[in-house]
Short mmCIF file of C-alpha atoms and ligand atoms in Angstrom, two decimals:
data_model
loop_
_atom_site.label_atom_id
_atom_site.label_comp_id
_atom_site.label_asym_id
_atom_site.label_seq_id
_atom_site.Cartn_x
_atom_site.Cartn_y
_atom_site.Cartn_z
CA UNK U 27 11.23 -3.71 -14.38
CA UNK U 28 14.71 -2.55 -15.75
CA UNK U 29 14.93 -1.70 -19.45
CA UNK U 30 18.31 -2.16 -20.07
CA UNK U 31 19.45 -5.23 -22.19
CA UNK U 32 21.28 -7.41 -18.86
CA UNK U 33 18.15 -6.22 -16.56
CA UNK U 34 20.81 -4.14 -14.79
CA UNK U 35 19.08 -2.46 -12.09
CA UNK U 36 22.34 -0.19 -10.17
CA UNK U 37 25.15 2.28 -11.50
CA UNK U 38 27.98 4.09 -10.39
CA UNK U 39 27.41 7.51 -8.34
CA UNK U 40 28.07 10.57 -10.41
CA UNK U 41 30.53 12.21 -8.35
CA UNK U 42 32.28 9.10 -7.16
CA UNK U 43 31.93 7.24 -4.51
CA UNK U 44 32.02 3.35 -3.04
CA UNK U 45 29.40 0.69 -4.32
CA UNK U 46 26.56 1.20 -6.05
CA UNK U 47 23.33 3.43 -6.80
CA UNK U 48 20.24 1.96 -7.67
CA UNK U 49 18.38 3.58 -10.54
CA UNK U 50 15.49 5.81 -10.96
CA UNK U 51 14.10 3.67 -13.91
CA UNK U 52 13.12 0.35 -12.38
CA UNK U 53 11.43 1.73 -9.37
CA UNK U 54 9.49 4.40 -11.51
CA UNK U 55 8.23 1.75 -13.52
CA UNK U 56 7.87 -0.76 -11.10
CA UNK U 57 5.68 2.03 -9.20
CA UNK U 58 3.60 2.82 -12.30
CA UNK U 59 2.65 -1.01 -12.16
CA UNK U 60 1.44 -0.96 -8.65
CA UNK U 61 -0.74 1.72 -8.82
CA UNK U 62 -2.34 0.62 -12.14
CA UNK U 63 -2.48 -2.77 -10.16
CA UNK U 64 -4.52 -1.42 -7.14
CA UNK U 65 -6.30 1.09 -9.03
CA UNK U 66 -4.80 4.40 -6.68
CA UNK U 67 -2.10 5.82 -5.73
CA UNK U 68 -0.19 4.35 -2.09
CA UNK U 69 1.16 5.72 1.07
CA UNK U 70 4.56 5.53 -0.47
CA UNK U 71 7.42 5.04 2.81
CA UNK U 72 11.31 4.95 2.00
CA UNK U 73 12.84 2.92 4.73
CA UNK U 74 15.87 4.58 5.25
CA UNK U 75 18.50 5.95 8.19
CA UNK U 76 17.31 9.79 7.64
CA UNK U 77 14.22 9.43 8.31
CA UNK U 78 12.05 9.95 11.40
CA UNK U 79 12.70 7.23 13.83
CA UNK U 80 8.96 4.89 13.85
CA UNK U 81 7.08 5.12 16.71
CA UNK U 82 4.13 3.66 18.43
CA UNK U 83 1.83 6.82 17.63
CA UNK U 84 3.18 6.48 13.70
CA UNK U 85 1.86 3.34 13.24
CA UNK U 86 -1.02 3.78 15.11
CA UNK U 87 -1.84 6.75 12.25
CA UNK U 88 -0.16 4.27 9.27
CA UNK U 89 -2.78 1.55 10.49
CA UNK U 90 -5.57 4.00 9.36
CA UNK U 91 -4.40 3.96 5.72
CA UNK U 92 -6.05 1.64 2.83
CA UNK U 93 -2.85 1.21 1.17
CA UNK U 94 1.00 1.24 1.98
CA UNK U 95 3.81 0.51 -0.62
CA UNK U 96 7.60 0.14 1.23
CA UNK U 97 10.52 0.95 -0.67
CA UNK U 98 13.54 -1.01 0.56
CA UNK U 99 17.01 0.46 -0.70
CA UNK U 100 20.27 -2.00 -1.26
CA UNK U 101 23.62 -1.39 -2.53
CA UNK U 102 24.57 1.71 -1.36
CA UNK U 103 21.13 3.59 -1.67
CA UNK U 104 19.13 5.28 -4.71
CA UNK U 105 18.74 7.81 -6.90
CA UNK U 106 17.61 11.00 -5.66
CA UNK U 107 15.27 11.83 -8.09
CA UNK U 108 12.94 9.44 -7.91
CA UNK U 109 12.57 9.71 -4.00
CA UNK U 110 11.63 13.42 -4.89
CA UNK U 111 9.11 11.88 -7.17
CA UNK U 112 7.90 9.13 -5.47
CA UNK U 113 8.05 9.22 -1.50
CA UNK U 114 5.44 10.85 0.59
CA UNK U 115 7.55 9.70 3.68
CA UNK U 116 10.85 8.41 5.24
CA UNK U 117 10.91 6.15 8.12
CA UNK U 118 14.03 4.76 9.98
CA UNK U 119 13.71 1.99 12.78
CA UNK U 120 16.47 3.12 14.55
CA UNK U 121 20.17 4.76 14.29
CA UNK U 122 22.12 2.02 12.95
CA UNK U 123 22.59 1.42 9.42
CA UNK U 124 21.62 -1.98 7.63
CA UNK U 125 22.42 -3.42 3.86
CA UNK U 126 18.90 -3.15 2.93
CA UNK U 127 15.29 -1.84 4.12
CA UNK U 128 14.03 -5.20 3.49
CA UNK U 129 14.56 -6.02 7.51
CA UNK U 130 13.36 -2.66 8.17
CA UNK U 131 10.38 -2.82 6.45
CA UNK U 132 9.32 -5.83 8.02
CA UNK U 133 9.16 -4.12 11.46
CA UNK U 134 7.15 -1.49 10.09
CA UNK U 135 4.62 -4.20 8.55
CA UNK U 136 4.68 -6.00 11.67
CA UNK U 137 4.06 -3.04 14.06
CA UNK U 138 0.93 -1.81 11.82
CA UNK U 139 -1.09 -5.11 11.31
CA UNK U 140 -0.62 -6.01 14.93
CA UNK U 141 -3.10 -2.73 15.03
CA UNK U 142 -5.36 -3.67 12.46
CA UNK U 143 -8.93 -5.12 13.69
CA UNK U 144 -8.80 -8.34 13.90
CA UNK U 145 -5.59 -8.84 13.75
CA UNK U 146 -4.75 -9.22 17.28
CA UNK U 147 -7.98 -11.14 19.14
CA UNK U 148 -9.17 -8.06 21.08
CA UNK U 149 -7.50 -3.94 21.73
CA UNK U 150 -6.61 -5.04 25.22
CA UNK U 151 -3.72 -7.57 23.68
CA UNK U 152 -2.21 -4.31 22.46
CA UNK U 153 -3.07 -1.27 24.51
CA UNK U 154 -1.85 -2.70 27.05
CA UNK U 155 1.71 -2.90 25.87
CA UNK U 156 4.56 -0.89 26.53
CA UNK U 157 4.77 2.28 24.20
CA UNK U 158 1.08 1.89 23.64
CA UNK U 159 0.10 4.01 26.95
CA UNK U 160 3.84 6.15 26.43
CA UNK U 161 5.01 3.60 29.69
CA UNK U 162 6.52 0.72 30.06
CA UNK U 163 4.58 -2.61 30.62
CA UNK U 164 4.87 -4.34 34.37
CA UNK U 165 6.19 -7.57 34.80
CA UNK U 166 3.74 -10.42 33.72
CA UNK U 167 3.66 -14.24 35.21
CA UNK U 168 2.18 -16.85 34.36
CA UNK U 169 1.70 -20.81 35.89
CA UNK U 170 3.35 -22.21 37.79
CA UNK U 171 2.70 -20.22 40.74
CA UNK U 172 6.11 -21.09 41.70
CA UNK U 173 9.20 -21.72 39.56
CA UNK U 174 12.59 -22.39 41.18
CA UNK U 175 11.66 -20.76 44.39
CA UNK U 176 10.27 -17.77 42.76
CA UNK U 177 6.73 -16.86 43.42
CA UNK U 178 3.97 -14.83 41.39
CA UNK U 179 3.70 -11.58 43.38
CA UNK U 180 0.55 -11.93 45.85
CA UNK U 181 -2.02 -9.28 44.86
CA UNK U 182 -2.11 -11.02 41.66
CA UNK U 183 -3.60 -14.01 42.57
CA UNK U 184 -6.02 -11.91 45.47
CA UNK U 185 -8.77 -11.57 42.84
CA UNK U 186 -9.08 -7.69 44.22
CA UNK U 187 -9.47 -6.11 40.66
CA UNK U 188 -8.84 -2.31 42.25
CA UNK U 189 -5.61 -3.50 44.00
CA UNK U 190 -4.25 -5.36 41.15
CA UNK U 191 -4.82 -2.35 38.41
CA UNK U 192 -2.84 0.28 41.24
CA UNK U 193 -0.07 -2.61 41.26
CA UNK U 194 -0.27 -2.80 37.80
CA UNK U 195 0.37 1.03 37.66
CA UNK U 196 3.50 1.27 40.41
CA UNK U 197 5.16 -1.17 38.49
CA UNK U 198 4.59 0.16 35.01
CA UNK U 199 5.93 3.68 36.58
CA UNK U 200 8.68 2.54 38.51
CA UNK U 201 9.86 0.82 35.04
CA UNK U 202 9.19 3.53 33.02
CA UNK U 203 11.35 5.81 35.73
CA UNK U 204 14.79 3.32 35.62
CA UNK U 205 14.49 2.02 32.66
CA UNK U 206 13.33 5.02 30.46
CA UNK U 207 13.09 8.16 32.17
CA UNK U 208 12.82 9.67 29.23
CA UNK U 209 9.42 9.12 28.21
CA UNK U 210 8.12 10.34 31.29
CA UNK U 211 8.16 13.40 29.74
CA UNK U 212 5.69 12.85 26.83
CA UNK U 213 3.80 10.10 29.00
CA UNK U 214 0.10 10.35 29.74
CA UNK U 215 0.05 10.34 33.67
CA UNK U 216 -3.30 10.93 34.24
CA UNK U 217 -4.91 7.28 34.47
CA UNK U 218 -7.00 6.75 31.03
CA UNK U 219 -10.23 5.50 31.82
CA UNK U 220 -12.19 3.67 29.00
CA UNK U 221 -15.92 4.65 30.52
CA UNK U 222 -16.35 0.44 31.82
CA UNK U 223 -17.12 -0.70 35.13
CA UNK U 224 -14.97 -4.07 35.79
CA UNK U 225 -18.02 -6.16 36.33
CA UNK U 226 -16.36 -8.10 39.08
CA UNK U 227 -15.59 -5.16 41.07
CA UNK U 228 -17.50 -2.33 40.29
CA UNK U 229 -14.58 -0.06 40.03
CA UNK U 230 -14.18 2.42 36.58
CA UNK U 231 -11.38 0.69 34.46
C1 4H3 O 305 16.88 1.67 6.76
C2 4H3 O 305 17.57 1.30 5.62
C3 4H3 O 305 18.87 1.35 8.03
C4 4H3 O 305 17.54 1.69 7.98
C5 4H3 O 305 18.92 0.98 5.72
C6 4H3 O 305 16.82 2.10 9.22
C7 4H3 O 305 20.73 0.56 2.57
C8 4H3 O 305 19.03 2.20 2.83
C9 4H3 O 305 21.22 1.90 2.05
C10 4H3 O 305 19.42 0.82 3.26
C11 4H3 O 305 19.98 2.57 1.69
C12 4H3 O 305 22.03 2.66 3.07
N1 4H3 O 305 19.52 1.00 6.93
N2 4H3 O 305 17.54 2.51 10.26
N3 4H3 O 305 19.68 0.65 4.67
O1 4H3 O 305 15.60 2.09 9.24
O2 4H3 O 305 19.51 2.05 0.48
O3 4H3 O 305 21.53 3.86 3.49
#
């Protein structure tokens, strides 16, 4: 999309400064493209270090949207005034810096489709996850029922639907509490029941 005779895309900062800037020019027109292409104007989101750190709820509310465009910095970042233009939101993945948003972006594509219908084969495979509920997820096993003298705890394999849901609770807690007391705070402690009976048990799950 650049104008410019070599297809140069970056410049020096005004001001000085290490590295380069990439321009306004490029991405304005490569923007102008994409909307003509789709017929409507995206969800515009600047990957980038200062903005707000992506959480489960975000993309939970990003999933919602028809359309998404990323814009993944290099070099050392981009001209301000077409993020005043363009962006209707920042998002970082964390507090670390990276060459690009490239990598970044990817997470944030990643953690919205696996929320998309269909996507995943049914809401369980991902409300169940840590983050999803604000906890921690308990420990999970799988066959054999034992594996170099380690064995599957016992309620699991009791077929007691109540019992195994309370153990599946205690555990998720007692994670949550020494591995990340801090979202204990925000969590939703009050069990969330979906309205179902189990049909094996009877019991609201
Ligand atoms: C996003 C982008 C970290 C994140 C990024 C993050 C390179 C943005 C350059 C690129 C600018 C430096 N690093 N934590 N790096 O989500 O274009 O700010």
């Amino acid at each position: 999309f650049s104008t410019e005779k070599h297809s140069k895309v970056d410049d020096y900062h005004y001001g000085g400064g290490a590295g380069m800037l990439m321009q306004a020019q490029p991405i304005n027109d490569c923007y102008e493209a994409l909307k003509a292409e789709i017929g409507k104007k995206p969800h515009l989101i600047y990957m980038s270090p200062q903005g707000k750190v992506l959480t489960q709820e975000r993309a939970k509310q990003l999933a919602q949207f028809d359309n998404i465009a990323i814009l993944c910095g290099h070099y050392e970042g981009i001209d301000e005034r077409i993020l005043e233009k363009i962006v209707d939101e920042e998002i970082s993945v964390g507090d670390y810096v990276l060459t690009g948003g490239e990598l970044p972006a990817l997470i944030l594509t990643d953690c919205i489709a696996r929320m998309i219908d269909g996507v995943l084969p049914n809401s369980e495979a991902f409300s169940e996850e840590s983050h999803f509920t604000g906890l921690l997820e308990h420990p999970q096993y799988t066959k054999p029922f034992e594996w170099e003298g380690r064995t599957v705890p016992e309620v699991l394999i009791s077929g007691h639907h109540a019992n195994i849901a309370k153990w599946k609770r205690e555990q998720s807690l007692k994670r949550t509490y020494e591995r990340r007391p801090d979202m204990l705070e925000k969590a939703q402690l009050e069990p969330v029941l979906t309205g179902e009976m189990c049909p094996q048990c009877g019991q609201p799950l």
